[in-house]
Coordinates of N, CA, C and O in Angstrom, one line a residue:
X90 N -62.1 13.5 49.5 CA -61.9 12.7 48.6 C -63.3 12.2 47.9 O -64.1 11.7 48.3
X91 N -63.9 12.8 46.5 CA -65.4 11.9 46.1 C -65.1 10.7 45.1 O -64.6 10.4 44.3
X92 N -65.3 9.6 46.5 CA -65.1 8.2 45.8 C -65.7 7.8 45.2 O -65.5 7.0 44.3
X93 N -66.6 7.8 44.8 CA -67.6 7.7 44.0 C -66.9 7.9 42.4 O -67.9 7.1 42.0
X94 N -66.3 9.0 42.2 CA -65.6 9.1 40.5 C -64.9 8.3 40.4 O -64.8 8.3 39.0
X95 N -64.4 7.3 40.7 CA -63.8 6.3 40.9 C -64.0 4.7 40.0 O -63.4 4.2 39.7
X96 N -65.4 5.0 40.6 CA -66.1 3.8 40.3 C -67.1 3.8 38.5 O -67.6 5.2 37.8
X97 N -66.8 2.9 38.1 CA -67.7 2.7 36.1 C -68.8 3.8 36.7 O -68.8 4.3 35.4
X98 N -69.4 3.1 37.3 CA -70.8 4.0 37.2 C -71.1 3.9 38.7 O -71.2 3.8 39.5
X99 N -71.1 5.5 39.3 CA -71.1 6.2 40.3 C -72.4 6.0 41.0 O -72.5 5.6 41.9
X100 N -73.2 5.7 40.4 CA -74.6 5.4 40.8 C -74.5 4.2 41.6 O -75.7 4.4 42.2
X101 N -73.8 2.9 41.2 CA -74.1 1.9 42.3 C -73.1 1.3 43.1 O -73.1 1.0 44.1
X102 N -72.4 2.5 43.7 CA -71.9 2.6 45.2 C -73.3 3.3 46.3 O -73.7 3.4 46.3
X103 N -72.5 2.0 47.1 CA -73.9 2.3 48.5 C -72.6 3.2 49.5 O -71.8 3.7 49.7
X104 N -74.2 4.3 49.4 CA -73.9 5.5 50.9 C -74.1 4.7 51.9 O -75.1 4.0 52.3
X105 N -73.1 5.5 52.8 CA -74.0 5.4 54.5 C -73.1 5.1 55.2 O -73.0 4.9 56.4
X106 N -71.5 4.9 54.7 CA -70.5 4.6 55.5 C -69.9 5.2 55.7 O -69.9 6.0 54.8
X107 N -68.2 5.6 56.3 CA -67.1 6.0 56.6 C -66.1 5.3 56.2 O -65.7 4.1 56.3
X108 N -65.9 5.3 54.9 CA -64.8 4.3 54.6 C -63.4 5.9 54.6 O -63.5 6.6 54.3
X109 N -62.7 4.8 55.3 CA -61.2 5.6 56.1 C -59.5 4.4 55.1 O -60.0 3.4 55.6
X110 N -58.7 5.1 54.5 CA -58.0 4.6 53.8 C -56.8 5.0 55.3 O -56.1 6.0 55.7
X111 N -56.3 3.4 55.3 CA -55.5 2.9 56.2 C -53.7 2.9 55.6 O -53.7 2.0 54.9
X112 N -52.5 3.3 56.5 CA -51.5 2.6 55.8 C -51.3 0.9 55.9 O -52.3 0.9 56.7
X113 N -50.5 0.6 55.6 CA -50.9 -0.9 55.5 C -50.2 -1.2 57.0 O -50.1 -1.8 58.0
X114 N -49.0 -0.4 56.7 CA -47.9 -0.5 58.5 C -49.3 -0.2 59.8 O -48.7 -0.4 60.8
X115 N -50.1 0.8 59.5 CA -50.6 1.0 61.2 C -52.2 0.6 60.6 O -53.2 0.6 61.7
X116 N -52.7 -0.6 60.2 CA -53.7 -0.8 60.0 C -54.6 -2.0 60.6 O -55.6 -1.4 61.4
X117 N -53.5 -2.3 61.1 CA -53.8 -3.7 62.2 C -54.1 -2.5 63.3 O -55.1 -2.9 64.8
X118 N -53.4 -1.5 63.9 CA -53.9 -0.4 64.8 C -54.8 0.1 64.5 O -55.9 0.3 65.4
X119 N -55.6 0.0 63.9 CA -56.4 1.1 62.9 C -58.2 0.0 63.4 O -58.9 0.8 64.7
X120 N -57.6 -1.4 62.8 CA -58.8 -1.9 63.5 C -58.8 -2.2 64.9 O -60.0 -2.3 65.3
X121 N -58.0 -2.4 66.1 CA -57.8 -2.3 66.8 C -58.3 -1.4 68.0 O -59.1 -1.4 69.3
X122 N -58.1 0.0 67.4 CA -58.5 1.2 68.0 C -60.1 1.3 68.1 O -60.7 1.5 68.9
X123 N -60.8 1.1 66.7 CA -62.3 0.1 66.5 C -62.6 0.0 68.0 O -64.0 -0.2 68.0
X124 N -62.1 -1.9 67.3 CA -62.6 -2.4 68.6 C -62.6 -1.8 69.9 O -63.5 -2.2 70.7
X125 N -61.7 -0.8 70.3 CA -61.6 -0.6 71.8 C -62.5 0.6 72.2 O -63.3 0.3 73.0
X126 N -63.2 1.0 71.3 CA -64.4 1.7 70.8 C -66.1 1.7 71.3 O -66.7 1.7 70.3
X127 N -65.6 0.2 70.6 CA -66.8 -0.5 70.6 C -67.7 -1.1 69.2 O -68.9 -1.9 69.1
X128 N -66.6 -1.0 67.8 CA -67.0 -1.6 66.9 C -66.8 -2.8 66.7 O -66.0 -3.8 67.3
X129 N -67.5 -3.8 66.0 CA -67.3 -4.9 65.6 C -66.6 -5.2 64.5 O -67.3 -4.6 63.1
X130 N -65.9 -6.5 64.2 CA -65.8 -6.6 62.8 C -66.7 -7.7 62.1 O -67.3 -8.3 62.7
X131 N -67.5 -7.4 60.9 CA -68.1 -8.3 60.1 C -68.2 -9.1 59.5 O -68.2 -9.8 60.2
X132 N -66.6 -8.9 59.0 CA -66.3 -9.8 58.3 C -64.9 -9.3 56.7 O -64.9 -7.9 56.8
X133 N -64.0 -10.2 56.5 CA -63.4 -9.5 55.9 C -63.6 -9.7 53.7 O -64.5 -11.0 53.4
X134 N -63.5 -9.6 52.9 CA -64.6 -9.0 51.8 C -62.8 -9.9 51.0 O -61.9 -10.4 51.6
X135 N -63.5 -10.8 49.9 CA -62.3 -11.8 49.7 C -61.2 -11.0 49.0 O -60.0 -11.5 48.3
X136 N -61.1 -10.0 48.8 CA -59.9 -9.2 47.6 C -58.9 -8.4 49.4 O -57.6 -8.2 49.6
X137 N -59.3 -9.0 50.2 CA -59.0 -8.1 52.1 C -58.0 -6.9 51.3 O -57.0 -6.6 52.4
X138 N -59.0 -6.0 50.5 CA -59.0 -4.9 50.2 C -59.5 -3.9 51.4 O -59.0 -3.1 51.4
X139 N -60.7 -4.3 52.0 CA -61.1 -3.3 53.2 C -61.7 -4.6 54.1 O -62.6 -5.5 54.4
X140 N -62.1 -3.8 55.6 CA -62.9 -4.7 56.1 C -64.0 -4.0 57.1 O -63.4 -2.4 57.3
X141 N -65.1 -4.5 56.9 CA -66.3 -3.3 57.5 C -66.5 -3.6 59.2 O -66.1 -4.9 60.1
X142 N -66.4 -2.5 59.8 CA -66.9 -3.0 61.2 C -68.0 -1.8 61.5 O -68.5 -1.1 60.6
X143 N -69.1 -2.4 62.3 CA -70.6 -2.1 62.8 C -70.2 -1.6 64.0 O -69.8 -2.3 64.7
X144 N -71.0 -0.6 64.5 CA -71.8 0.0 66.5 C -72.9 0.0 66.1 O -73.8 1.0 65.3
X145 N -73.5 -0.4 67.4 CA -75.0 -0.1 67.8 C -75.2 1.5 67.5 O -74.6 1.8 68.5
X146 N -75.7 2.2 66.8 CA -76.3 3.2 67.4 C -75.5 4.3 66.2 O -75.5 5.8 66.7
X147 N -73.9 3.9 65.7 CA -73.1 4.6 65.3 C -73.0 4.4 63.2 O -73.4 3.2 63.2
X148 N -72.3 5.3 62.8 CA -72.6 4.8 61.3 C -71.4 3.4 61.5 O -70.3 3.6 61.7
X149 N -71.3 3.2 60.2 CA -71.0 1.7 59.6 C -69.3 1.9 59.5 O -69.4 3.9 58.3
X150 N -67.8 1.8 59.7 CA -66.8 2.6 59.0 C -66.3 1.1 58.0 O -66.6 0.2 58.6
X151 N -65.3 1.3 57.3 CA -65.0 0.1 56.2 C -63.3 0.6 56.3 O -63.3 2.0 55.8
X152 N -62.5 0.1 56.8 CA -61.0 0.7 56.8 C -61.1 0.1 55.3 O -60.8 -1.3 55.3
X153 N -59.8 0.4 54.8 CA -59.5 0.5 53.3 C -58.2 0.1 53.4 O -57.7 1.0 54.4
X154 N -57.7 -1.1 52.7 CA -56.2 -0.8 52.4 C -55.9 -0.5 51.4 O -54.4 0.0 50.9
X155 N -56.7 -0.2 50.6 CA -56.5 0.4 48.8 C -57.7 1.7 48.8 O -58.8 1.2 48.7
X156 N -57.9 2.2 47.6 CA -58.3 2.8 47.0 C -59.5 1.8 46.6 O -61.1 2.1 46.2
X157 N -59.0 1.2 45.5 CA -59.7 0.3 44.6 C -58.0 -0.9 44.1 O -57.3 -0.7 44.4
X158 N -58.9 -2.0 43.5 CA -58.5 -3.2 43.2 C -57.9 -2.8 41.8 O -58.8 -2.8 40.9
X159 N -56.3 -2.9 41.6 CA -56.7 -2.7 39.4 C -57.0 -4.0 38.9 O -56.7 -4.4 38.1
X160 N -56.6 -4.7 39.8 CA -56.1 -6.2 39.3 C -57.7 -6.9 39.0 O -57.5 -7.8 38.3
X161 N -58.7 -6.5 39.8 CA -60.0 -6.9 40.0 C -61.0 -6.1 39.1 O -62.5 -6.3 39.1
X162 N -60.7 -5.0 38.1 CA -61.5 -4.1 38.0 C -61.2 -3.8 36.3 O -60.0 -3.0 36.2
X163 N -61.8 -4.2 35.4 CA -61.2 -4.1 34.2 C -61.4 -2.7 33.8 O -61.3 -2.4 32.9
X164 N -62.1 -1.7 34.3 CA -62.6 0.2 34.2 C -60.6 0.4 34.3 O -60.5 1.7 33.4
X165 N -60.2 -0.1 35.2 CA -58.3 0.5 35.2 C -57.7 -0.6 35.1 O -56.4 -0.4 35.3
X166 N -57.7 -1.4 34.0 CA -56.6 -2.0 33.7 C -55.9 -1.5 32.5 O -55.0 -1.9 33.1
X167 N -56.0 0.2 32.3 CA -54.9 0.8 32.1 C -54.3 1.5 32.9 O -53.0 2.2 31.8
X168 N -55.2 1.7 33.5 CA -54.1 1.7 34.3 C -53.0 1.6 35.0 O -51.6 2.0 35.9
X169 N -52.9 0.3 35.3 CA -51.6 -0.7 35.7 C -50.1 -0.2 35.3 O -49.2 0.3 35.2
X170 N -50.2 0.8 33.9 CA -49.9 0.9 33.1 C -48.6 2.3 33.5 O -47.7 2.4 33.2
X171 N -50.3 3.4 33.6 CA -49.7 4.3 34.3 C -48.6 4.5 35.2 O -47.9 5.3 35.7
X172 N -49.8 3.3 36.4 CA -48.5 4.0 37.5 C -47.5 3.2 38.0 O -47.1 3.4 38.4

């Protein structure tokens, strides 16, 4: 999935990590699995949309609960009615 196309300006997206979309019912299990293989949780974002994980010598990983937040982005305000 080319996630950059969901950004109002695709060039503002920071590259270099892996974004993994996880079903809400298994989100905690996915986070635990990353911790078991040596990843460390960095912080929660204020929207609780994703959680970043880091590991020395490995790419960063973000576990996502959603592709984007409809309520926090003017670019998507018309999509709430469509969805």
